[in-house]
N, C-alpha and C. Protein backbone atom coordinates (compact mmCIF):
# COMPACT_ATOMS: atom_id res chain seq x y z
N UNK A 1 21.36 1.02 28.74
CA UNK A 1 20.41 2.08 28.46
C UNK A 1 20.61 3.19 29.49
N UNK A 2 20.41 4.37 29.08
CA UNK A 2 21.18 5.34 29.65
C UNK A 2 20.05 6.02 30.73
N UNK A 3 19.64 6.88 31.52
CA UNK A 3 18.93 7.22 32.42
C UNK A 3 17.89 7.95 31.26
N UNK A 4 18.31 8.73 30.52
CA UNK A 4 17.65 9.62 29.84
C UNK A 4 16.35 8.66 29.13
N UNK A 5 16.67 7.71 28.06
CA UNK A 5 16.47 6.66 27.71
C UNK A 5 15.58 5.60 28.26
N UNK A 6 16.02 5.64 29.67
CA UNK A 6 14.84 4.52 29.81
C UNK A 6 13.11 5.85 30.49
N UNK A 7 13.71 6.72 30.95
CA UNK A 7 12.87 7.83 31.20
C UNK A 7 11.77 8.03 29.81
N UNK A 8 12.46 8.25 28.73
CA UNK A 8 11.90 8.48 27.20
C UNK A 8 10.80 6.96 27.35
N UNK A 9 10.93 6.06 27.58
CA UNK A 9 10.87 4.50 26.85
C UNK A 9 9.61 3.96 27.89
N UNK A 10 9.90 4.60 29.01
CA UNK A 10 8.52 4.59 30.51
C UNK A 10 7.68 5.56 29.80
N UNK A 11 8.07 7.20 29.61
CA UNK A 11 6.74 7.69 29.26
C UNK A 11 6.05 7.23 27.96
N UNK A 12 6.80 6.44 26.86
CA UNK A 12 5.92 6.32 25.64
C UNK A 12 5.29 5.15 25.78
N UNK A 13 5.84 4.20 26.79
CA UNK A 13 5.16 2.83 27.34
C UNK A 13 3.87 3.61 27.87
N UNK A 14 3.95 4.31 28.75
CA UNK A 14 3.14 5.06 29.59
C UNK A 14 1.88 6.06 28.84
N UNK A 15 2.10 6.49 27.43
CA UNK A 15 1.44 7.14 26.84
C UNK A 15 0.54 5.91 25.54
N UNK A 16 1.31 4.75 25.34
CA UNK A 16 0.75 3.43 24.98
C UNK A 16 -0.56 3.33 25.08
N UNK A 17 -0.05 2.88 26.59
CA UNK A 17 -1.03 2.33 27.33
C UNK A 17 -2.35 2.84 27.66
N UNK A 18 -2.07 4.30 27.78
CA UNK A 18 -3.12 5.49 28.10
C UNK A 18 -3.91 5.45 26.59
N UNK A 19 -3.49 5.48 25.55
CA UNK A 19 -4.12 6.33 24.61
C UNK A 19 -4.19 5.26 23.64
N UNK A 20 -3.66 4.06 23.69
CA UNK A 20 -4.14 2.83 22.51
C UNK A 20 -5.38 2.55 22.16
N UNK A 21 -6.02 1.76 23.33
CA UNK A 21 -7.58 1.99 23.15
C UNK A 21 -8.45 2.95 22.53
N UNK A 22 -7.71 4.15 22.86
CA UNK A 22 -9.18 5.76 22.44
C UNK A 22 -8.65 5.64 20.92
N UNK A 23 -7.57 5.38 20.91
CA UNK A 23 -7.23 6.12 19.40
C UNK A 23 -7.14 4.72 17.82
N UNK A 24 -7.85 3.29 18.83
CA UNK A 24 -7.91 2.38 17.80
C UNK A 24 -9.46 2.55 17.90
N UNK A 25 -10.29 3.15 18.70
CA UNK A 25 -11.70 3.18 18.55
C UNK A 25 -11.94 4.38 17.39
N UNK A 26 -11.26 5.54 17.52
CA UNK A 26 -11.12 6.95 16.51
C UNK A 26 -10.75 5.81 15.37
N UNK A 27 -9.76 4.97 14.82
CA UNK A 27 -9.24 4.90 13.40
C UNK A 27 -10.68 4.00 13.26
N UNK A 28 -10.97 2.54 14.20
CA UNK A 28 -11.92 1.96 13.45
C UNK A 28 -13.39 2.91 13.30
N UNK A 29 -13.66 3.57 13.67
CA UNK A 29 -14.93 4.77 13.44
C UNK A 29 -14.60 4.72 11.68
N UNK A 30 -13.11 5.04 11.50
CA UNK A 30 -13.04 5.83 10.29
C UNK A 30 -12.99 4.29 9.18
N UNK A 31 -11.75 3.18 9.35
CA UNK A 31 -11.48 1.93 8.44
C UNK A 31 -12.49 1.24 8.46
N UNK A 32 -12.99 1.13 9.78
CA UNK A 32 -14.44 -0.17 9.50
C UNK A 32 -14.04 -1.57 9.63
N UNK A 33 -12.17 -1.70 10.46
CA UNK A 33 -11.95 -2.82 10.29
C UNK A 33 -10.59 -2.90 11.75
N UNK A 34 -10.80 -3.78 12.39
CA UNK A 34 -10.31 -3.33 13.85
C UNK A 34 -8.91 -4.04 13.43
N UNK A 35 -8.59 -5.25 12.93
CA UNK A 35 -7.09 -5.42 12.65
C UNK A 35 -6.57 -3.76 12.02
N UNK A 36 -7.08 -3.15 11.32
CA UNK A 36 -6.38 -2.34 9.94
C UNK A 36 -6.58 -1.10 10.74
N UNK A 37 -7.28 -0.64 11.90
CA UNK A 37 -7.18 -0.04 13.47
C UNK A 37 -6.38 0.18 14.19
N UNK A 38 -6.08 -1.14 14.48
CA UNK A 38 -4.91 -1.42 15.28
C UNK A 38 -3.81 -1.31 14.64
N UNK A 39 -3.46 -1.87 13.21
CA UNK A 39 -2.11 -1.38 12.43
C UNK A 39 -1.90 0.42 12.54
N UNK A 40 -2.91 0.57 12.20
CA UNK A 40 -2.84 2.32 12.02
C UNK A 40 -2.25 2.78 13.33
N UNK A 41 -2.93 2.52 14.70
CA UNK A 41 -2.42 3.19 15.85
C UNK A 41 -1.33 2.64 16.01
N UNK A 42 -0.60 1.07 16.20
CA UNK A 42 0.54 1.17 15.91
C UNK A 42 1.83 1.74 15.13
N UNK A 43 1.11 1.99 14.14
CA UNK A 43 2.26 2.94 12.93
C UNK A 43 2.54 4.06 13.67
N UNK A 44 1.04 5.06 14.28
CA UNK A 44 1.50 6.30 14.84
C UNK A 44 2.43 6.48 15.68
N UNK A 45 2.11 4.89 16.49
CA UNK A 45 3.22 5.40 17.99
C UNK A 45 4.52 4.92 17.55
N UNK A 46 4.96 4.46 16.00
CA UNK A 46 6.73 4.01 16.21
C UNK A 46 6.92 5.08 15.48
N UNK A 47 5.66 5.61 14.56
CA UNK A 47 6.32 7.34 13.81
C UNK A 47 6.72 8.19 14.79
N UNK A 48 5.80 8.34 15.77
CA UNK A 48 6.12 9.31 16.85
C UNK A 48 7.38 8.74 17.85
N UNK A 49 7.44 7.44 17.95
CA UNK A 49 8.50 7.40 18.94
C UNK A 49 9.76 7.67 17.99
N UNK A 50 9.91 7.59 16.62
CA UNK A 50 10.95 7.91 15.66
C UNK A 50 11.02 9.33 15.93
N UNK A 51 10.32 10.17 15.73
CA UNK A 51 10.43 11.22 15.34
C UNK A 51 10.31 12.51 16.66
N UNK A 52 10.44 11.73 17.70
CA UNK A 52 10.11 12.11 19.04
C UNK A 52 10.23 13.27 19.67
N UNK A 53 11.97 13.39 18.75
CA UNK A 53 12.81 14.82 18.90
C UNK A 53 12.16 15.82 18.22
N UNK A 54 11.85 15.80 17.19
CA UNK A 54 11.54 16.90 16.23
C UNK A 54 10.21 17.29 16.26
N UNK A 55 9.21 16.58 17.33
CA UNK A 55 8.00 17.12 17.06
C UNK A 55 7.29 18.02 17.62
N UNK A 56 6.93 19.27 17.44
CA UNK A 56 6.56 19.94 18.85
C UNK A 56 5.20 20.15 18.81
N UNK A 57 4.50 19.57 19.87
CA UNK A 57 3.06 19.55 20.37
C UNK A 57 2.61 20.84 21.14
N UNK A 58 2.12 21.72 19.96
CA UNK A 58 1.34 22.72 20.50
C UNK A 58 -0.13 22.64 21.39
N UNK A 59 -0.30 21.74 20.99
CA UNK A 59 -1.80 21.31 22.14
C UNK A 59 -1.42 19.81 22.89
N UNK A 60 -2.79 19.39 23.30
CA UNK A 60 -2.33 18.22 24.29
C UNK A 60 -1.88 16.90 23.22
N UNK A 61 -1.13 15.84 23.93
CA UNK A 61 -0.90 14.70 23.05
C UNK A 61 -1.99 14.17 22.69
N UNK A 62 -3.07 14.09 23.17
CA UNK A 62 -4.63 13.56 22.89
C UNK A 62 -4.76 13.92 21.72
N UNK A 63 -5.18 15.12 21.55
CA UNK A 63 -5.49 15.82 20.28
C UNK A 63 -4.59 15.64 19.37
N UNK A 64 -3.14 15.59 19.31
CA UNK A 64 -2.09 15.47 18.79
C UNK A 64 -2.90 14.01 18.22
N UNK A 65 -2.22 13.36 18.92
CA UNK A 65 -2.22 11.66 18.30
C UNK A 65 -3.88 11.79 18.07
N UNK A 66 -4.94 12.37 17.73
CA UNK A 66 -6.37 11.94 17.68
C UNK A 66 -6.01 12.30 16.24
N UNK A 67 -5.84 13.57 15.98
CA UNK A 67 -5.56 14.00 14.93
C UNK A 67 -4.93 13.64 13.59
N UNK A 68 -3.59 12.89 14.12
CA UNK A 68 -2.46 12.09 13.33
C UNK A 68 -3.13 10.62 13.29
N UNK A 69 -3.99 10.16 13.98
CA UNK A 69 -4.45 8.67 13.81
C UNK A 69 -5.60 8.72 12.69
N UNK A 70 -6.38 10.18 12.79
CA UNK A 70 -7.42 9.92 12.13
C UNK A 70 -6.53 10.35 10.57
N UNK A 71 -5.83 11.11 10.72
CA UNK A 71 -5.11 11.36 9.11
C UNK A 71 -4.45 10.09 8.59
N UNK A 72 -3.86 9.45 9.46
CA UNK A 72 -3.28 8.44 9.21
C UNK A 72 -4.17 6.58 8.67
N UNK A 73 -5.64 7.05 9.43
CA UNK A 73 -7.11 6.26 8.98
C UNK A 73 -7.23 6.61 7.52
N UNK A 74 -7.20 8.14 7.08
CA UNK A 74 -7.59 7.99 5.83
C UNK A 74 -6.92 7.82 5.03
N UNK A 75 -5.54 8.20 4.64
CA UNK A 75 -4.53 7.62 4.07
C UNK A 75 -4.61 6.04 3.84
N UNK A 76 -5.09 5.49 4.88
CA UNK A 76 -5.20 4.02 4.84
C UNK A 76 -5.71 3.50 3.89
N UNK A 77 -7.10 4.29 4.06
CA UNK A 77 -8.72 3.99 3.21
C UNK A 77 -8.35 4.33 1.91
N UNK A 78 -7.48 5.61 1.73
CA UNK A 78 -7.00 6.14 0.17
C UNK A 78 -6.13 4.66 -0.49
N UNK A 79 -5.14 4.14 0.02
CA UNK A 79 -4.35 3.26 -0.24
C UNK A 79 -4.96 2.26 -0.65
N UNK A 80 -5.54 1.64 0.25
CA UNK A 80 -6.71 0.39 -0.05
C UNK A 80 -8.22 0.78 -1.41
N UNK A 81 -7.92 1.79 -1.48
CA UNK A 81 -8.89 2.14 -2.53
C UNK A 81 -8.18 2.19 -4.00
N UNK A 82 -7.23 3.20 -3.60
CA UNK A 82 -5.93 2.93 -4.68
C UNK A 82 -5.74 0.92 -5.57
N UNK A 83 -5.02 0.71 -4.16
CA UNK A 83 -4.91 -0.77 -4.57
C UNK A 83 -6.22 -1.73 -5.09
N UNK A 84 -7.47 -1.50 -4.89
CA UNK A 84 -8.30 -1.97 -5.28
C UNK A 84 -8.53 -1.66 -6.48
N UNK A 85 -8.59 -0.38 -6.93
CA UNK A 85 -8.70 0.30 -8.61
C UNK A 85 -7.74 -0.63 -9.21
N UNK A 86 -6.29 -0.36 -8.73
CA UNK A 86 -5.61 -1.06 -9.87
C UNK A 86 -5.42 -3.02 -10.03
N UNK A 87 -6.06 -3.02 -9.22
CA UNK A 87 -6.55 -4.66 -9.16
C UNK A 87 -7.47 -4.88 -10.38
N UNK A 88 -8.24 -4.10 -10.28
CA UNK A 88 -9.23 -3.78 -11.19
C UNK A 88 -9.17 -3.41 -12.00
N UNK A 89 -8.40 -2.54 -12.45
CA UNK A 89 -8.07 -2.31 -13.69
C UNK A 89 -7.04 -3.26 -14.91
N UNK A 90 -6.64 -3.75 -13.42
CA UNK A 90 -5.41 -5.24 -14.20
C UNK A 90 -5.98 -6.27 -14.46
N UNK A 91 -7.11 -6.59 -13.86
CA UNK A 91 -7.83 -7.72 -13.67
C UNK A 91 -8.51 -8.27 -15.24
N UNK A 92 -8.06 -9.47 -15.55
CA UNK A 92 -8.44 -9.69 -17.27
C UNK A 92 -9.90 -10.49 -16.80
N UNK A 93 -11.35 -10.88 -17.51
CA UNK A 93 -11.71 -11.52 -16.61
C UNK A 93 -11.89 -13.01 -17.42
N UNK A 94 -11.92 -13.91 -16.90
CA UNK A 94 -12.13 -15.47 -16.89
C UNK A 94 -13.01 -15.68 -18.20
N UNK A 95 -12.06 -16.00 -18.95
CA UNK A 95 -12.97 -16.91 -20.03
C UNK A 95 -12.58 -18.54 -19.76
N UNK A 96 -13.87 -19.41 -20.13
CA UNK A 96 -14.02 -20.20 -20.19
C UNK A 96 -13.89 -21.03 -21.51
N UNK A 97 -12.82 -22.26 -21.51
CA UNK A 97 -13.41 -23.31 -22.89
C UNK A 97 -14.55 -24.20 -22.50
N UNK A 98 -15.41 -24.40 -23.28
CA UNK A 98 -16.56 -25.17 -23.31
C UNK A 98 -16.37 -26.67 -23.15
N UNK A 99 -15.00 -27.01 -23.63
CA UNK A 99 -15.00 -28.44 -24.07
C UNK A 99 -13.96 -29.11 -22.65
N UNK A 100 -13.65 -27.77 -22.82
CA UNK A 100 -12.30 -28.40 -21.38
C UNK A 100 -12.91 -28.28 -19.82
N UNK A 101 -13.18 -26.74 -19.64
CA UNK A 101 -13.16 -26.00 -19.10
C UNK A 101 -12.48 -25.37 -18.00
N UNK A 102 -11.43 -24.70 -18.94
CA UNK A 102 -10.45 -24.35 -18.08
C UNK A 102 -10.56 -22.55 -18.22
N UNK A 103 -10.22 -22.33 -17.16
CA UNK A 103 -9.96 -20.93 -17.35
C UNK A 103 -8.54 -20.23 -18.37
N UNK A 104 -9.09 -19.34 -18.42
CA UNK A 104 -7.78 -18.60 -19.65
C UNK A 104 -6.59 -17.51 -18.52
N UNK A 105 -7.54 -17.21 -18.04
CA UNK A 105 -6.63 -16.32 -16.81
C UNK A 105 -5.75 -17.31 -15.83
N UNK A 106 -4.48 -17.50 -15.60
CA UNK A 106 -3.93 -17.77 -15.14
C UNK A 106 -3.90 -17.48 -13.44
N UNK A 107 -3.24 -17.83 -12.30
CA UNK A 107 -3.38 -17.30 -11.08
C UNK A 107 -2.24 -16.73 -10.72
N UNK A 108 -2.26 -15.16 -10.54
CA UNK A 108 -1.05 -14.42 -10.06
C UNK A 108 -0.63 -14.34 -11.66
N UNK A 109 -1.70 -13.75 -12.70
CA UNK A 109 -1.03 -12.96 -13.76
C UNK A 109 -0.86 -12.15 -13.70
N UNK A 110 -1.30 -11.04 -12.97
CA UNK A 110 -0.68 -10.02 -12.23
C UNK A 110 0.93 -9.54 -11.92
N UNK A 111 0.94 -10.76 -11.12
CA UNK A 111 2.40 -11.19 -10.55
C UNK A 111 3.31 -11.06 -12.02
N UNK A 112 3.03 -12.08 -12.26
CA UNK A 112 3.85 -12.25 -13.66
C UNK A 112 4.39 -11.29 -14.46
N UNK A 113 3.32 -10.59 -14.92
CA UNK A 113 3.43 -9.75 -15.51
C UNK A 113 3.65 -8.16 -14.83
N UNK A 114 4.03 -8.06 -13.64
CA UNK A 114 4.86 -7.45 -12.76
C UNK A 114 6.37 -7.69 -12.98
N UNK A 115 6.41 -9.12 -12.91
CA UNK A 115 8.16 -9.15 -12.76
C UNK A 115 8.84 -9.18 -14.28
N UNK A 116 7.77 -8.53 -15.19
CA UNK A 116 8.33 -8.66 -16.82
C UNK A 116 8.63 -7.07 -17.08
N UNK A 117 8.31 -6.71 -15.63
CA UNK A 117 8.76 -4.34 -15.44
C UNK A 117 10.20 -4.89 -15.74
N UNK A 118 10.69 -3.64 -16.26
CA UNK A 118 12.35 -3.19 -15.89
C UNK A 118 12.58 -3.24 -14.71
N UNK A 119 13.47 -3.47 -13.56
CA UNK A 119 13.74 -3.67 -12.65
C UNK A 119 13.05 -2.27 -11.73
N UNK A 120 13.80 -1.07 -11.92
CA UNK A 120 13.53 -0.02 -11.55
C UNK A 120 12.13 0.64 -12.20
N UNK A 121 11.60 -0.21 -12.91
CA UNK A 121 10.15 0.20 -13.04
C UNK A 121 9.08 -0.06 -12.04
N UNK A 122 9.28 -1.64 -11.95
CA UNK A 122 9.14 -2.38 -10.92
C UNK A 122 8.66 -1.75 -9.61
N UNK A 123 10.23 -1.31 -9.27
CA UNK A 123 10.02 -0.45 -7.83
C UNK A 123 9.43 0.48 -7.58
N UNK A 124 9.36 0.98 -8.52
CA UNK A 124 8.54 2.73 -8.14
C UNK A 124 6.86 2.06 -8.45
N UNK A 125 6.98 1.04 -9.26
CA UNK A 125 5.00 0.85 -9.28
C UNK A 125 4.73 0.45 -8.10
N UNK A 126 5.54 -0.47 -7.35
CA UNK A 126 5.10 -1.29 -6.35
C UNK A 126 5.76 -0.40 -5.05
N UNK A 127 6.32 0.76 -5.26
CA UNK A 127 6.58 1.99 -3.92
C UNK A 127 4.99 2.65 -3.83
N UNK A 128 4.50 2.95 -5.72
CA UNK A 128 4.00 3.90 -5.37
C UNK A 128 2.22 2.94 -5.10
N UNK A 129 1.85 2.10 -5.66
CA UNK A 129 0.56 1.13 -5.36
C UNK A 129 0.29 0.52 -4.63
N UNK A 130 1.59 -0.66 -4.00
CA UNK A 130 1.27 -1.05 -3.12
C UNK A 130 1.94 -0.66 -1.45
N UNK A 131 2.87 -0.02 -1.72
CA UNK A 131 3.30 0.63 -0.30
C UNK A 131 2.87 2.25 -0.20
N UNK A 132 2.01 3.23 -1.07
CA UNK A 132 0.93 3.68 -1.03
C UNK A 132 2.19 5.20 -0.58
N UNK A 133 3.31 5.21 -1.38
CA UNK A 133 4.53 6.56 -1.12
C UNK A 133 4.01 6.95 -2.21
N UNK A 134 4.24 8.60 -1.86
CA UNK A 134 3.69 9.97 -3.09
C UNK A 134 5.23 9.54 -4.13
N UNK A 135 4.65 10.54 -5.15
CA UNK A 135 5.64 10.58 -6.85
C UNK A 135 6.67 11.37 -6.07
N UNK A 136 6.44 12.30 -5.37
CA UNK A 136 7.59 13.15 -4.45
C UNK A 136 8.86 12.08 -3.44
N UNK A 137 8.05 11.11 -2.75
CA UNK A 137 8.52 10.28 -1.53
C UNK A 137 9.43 9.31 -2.42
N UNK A 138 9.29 8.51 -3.75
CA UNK A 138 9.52 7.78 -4.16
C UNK A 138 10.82 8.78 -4.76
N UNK A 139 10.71 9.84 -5.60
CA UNK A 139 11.47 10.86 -6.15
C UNK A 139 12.92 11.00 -5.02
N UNK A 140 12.52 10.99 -4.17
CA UNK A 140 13.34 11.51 -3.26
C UNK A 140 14.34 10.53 -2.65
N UNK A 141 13.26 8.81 -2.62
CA UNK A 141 14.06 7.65 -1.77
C UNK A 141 15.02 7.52 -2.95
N UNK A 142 14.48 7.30 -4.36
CA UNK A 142 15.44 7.10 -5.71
C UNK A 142 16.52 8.01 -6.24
N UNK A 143 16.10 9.28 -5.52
CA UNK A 143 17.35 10.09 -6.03
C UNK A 143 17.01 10.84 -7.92
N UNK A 144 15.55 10.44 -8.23
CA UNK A 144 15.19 10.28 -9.52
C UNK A 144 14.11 12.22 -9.30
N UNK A 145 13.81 12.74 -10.64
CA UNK A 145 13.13 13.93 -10.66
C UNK A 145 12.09 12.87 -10.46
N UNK A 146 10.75 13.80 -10.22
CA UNK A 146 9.05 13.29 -9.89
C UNK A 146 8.59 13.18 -11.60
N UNK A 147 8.83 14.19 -12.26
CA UNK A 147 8.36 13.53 -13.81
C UNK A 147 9.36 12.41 -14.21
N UNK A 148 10.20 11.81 -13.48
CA UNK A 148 10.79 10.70 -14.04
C UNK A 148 9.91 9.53 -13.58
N UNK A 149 9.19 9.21 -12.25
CA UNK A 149 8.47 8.95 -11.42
C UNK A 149 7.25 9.08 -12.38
N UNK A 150 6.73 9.89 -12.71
CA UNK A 150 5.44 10.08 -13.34
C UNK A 150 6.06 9.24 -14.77
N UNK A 151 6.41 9.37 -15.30
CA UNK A 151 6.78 8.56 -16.56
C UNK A 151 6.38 6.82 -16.71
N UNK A 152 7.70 6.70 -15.33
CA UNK A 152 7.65 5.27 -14.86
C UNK A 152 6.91 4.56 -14.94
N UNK A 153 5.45 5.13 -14.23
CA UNK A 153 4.59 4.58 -14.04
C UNK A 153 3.17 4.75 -15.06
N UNK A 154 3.71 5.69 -15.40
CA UNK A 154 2.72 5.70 -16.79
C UNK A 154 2.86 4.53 -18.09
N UNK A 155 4.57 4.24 -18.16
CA UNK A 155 4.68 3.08 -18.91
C UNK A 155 4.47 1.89 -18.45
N UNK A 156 4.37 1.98 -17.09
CA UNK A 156 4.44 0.62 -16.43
C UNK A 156 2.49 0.55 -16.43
N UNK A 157 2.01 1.58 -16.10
CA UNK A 157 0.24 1.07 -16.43
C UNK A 157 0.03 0.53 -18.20
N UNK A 158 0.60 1.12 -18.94
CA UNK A 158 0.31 1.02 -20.52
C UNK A 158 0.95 -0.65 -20.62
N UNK A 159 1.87 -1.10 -20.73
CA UNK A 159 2.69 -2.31 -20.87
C UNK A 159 1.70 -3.44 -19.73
N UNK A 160 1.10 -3.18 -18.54
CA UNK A 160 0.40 -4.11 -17.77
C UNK A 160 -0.94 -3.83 -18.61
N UNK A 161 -1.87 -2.80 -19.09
CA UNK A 161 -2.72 -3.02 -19.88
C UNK A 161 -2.38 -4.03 -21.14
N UNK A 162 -1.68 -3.68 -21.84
CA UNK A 162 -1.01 -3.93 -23.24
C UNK A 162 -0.91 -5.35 -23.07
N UNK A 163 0.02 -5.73 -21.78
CA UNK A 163 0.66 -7.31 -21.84
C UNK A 163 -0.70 -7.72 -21.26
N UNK A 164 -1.73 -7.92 -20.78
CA UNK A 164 -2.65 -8.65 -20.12
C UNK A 164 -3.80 -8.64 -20.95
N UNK A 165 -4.13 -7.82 -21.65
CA UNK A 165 -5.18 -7.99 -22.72
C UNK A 165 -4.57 -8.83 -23.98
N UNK A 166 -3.14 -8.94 -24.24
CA UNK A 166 -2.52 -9.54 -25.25
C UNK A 166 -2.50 -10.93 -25.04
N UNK A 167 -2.20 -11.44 -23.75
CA UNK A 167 -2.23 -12.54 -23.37
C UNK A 167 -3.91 -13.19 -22.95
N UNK A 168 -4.54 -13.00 -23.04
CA UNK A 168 -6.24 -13.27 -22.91
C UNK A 168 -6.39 -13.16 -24.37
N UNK A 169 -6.00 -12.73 -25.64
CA UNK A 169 -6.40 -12.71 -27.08
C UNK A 169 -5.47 -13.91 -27.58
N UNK A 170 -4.03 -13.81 -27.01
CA UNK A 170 -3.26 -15.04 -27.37
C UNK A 170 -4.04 -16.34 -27.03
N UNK A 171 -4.12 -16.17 -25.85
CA UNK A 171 -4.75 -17.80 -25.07
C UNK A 171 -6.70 -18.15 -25.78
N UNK A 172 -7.06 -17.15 -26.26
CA UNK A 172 -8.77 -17.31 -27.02
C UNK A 172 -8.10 -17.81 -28.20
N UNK A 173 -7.23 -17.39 -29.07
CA UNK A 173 -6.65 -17.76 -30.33
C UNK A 173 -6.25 -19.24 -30.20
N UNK A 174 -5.76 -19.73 -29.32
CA UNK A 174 -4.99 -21.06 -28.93
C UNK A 174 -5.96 -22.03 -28.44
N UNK A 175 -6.93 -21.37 -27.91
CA UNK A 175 -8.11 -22.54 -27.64
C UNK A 175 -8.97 -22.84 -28.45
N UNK A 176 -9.00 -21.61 -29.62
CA UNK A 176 -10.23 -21.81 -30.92
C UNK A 176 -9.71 -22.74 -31.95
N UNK A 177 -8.13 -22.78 -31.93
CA UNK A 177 -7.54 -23.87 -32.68
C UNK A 177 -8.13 -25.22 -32.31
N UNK A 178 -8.76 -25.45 -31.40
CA UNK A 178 -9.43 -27.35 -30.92
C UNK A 178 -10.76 -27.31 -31.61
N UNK A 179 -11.23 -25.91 -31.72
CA UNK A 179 -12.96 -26.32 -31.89
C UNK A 179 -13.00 -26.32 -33.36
C-alpha cells in the first residue's frame, strides 16, 4: 500500500469513526429501525469511499454525509414500501378445505412463479423491486432502451397477476371435485 493510500484509508477510518454514530442516529430518526440505520450509514461510507475522487464537497463533510444519509434513509423507506405493495399485490390469500384443511396457497408461490419470467424478465423485475434500481439504472446496466424496461415489467406484473389468480381457481376447482 502506497503512502498516498494508506493516508486516504487513516482519514476515512478517521472520518468513520467521527461521524458513524451522528449519522446512524439522523437515518434511524428517519427508518425507525437501527439494523436498517446502520445498513444505510454503512452504504454511504463505501459509496463515498468509491467515489472519493469525483466528489467535491462544497460545504463541511458533516453536512455532506448528513445530507446523503438522510437521502439515502428515504430511498430506503421508498424501497421497503415498494417491496411491500408488490408483496401485496402478489399475495393470493389462503383458502381453506373444510374437510382436509389444507391451505390452497402454496409457500414461496411467489418464488415460483418468479422463476416461470423469461430469464431477462426475471432480472429487470427483481433489479427493479427488489434491489430498488430506477427503469434508467437498469436501462443502462442492460444495455436495453427504458421503454424496453418499462415493457418488461409491465408483462412481468400482468403474467404474476394472471399466473397466481389462475392457480388459486385451478387448486378451488380440484378441491370441489372431493365434496
Amino acid at each position: 500500500m502506497s503512502l498516498f493510500q494508506k493516508k486516504n484509508s487513516h482519514e476515512m477510518e478517521s472520518l468513520f469513526k467521527e461521524y458513524f454514530p451522528l449519522l446512524c442516529l439522523v437515518s434511524f430518526g428517519i427508518v425507525k429501525d437501527k439494523d436498517v440505520a446502520k445498513d444505510v450509514v454503512q452504504d454511504f461510507f463505501i459509496s463515498y469511499w468509491q467515489r472519493r475522487e469525483s466528489v467535491s464537497i462544497t460545504v463541511s463533510f458533516r453536512a455532506y454525509a448528513i445530507r446523503a444519509v438522510k437521502n439515502l434513509s428515504l430511498k430506503s423507506l421508498e424501497k421497503a414500501k415498494k417491496q411491500k405493495l408488490i408483496l401485496a399485490d402478489l399475495q393470493v390469500e389462503n383458502y381453506e378445505d373444510p374437510k382436509f384443511g389444507e391451505t390452497v396457497n402454496e409457500k414461496g408461490n411467489v418464488l415460483a412463479l418468479l422463476d416461470q419470467l423469461p430469464e431477462s424478465r426475471r432480472q429487470i423485475f427483481i433489479s427493479a423491486i427488489l434491489n430498488g434500481q430506477s427503469y434508467a439504472e437498469i436501462a443502462k446496466n442492460q444495455g436495453i432502451s427504458i421503454n424496453t424496461v418499462k415493457t418488461q415489467m409491465k408483462r412481468a406484473y400482468a403474467f404474476l397477476r394472471q399466473e397466481g389468480v389462475q392457480k388459486v381457481l385451478h387448486s378451488l376447482i380440484w378441491f370441489s371435485c372431493f365434496f
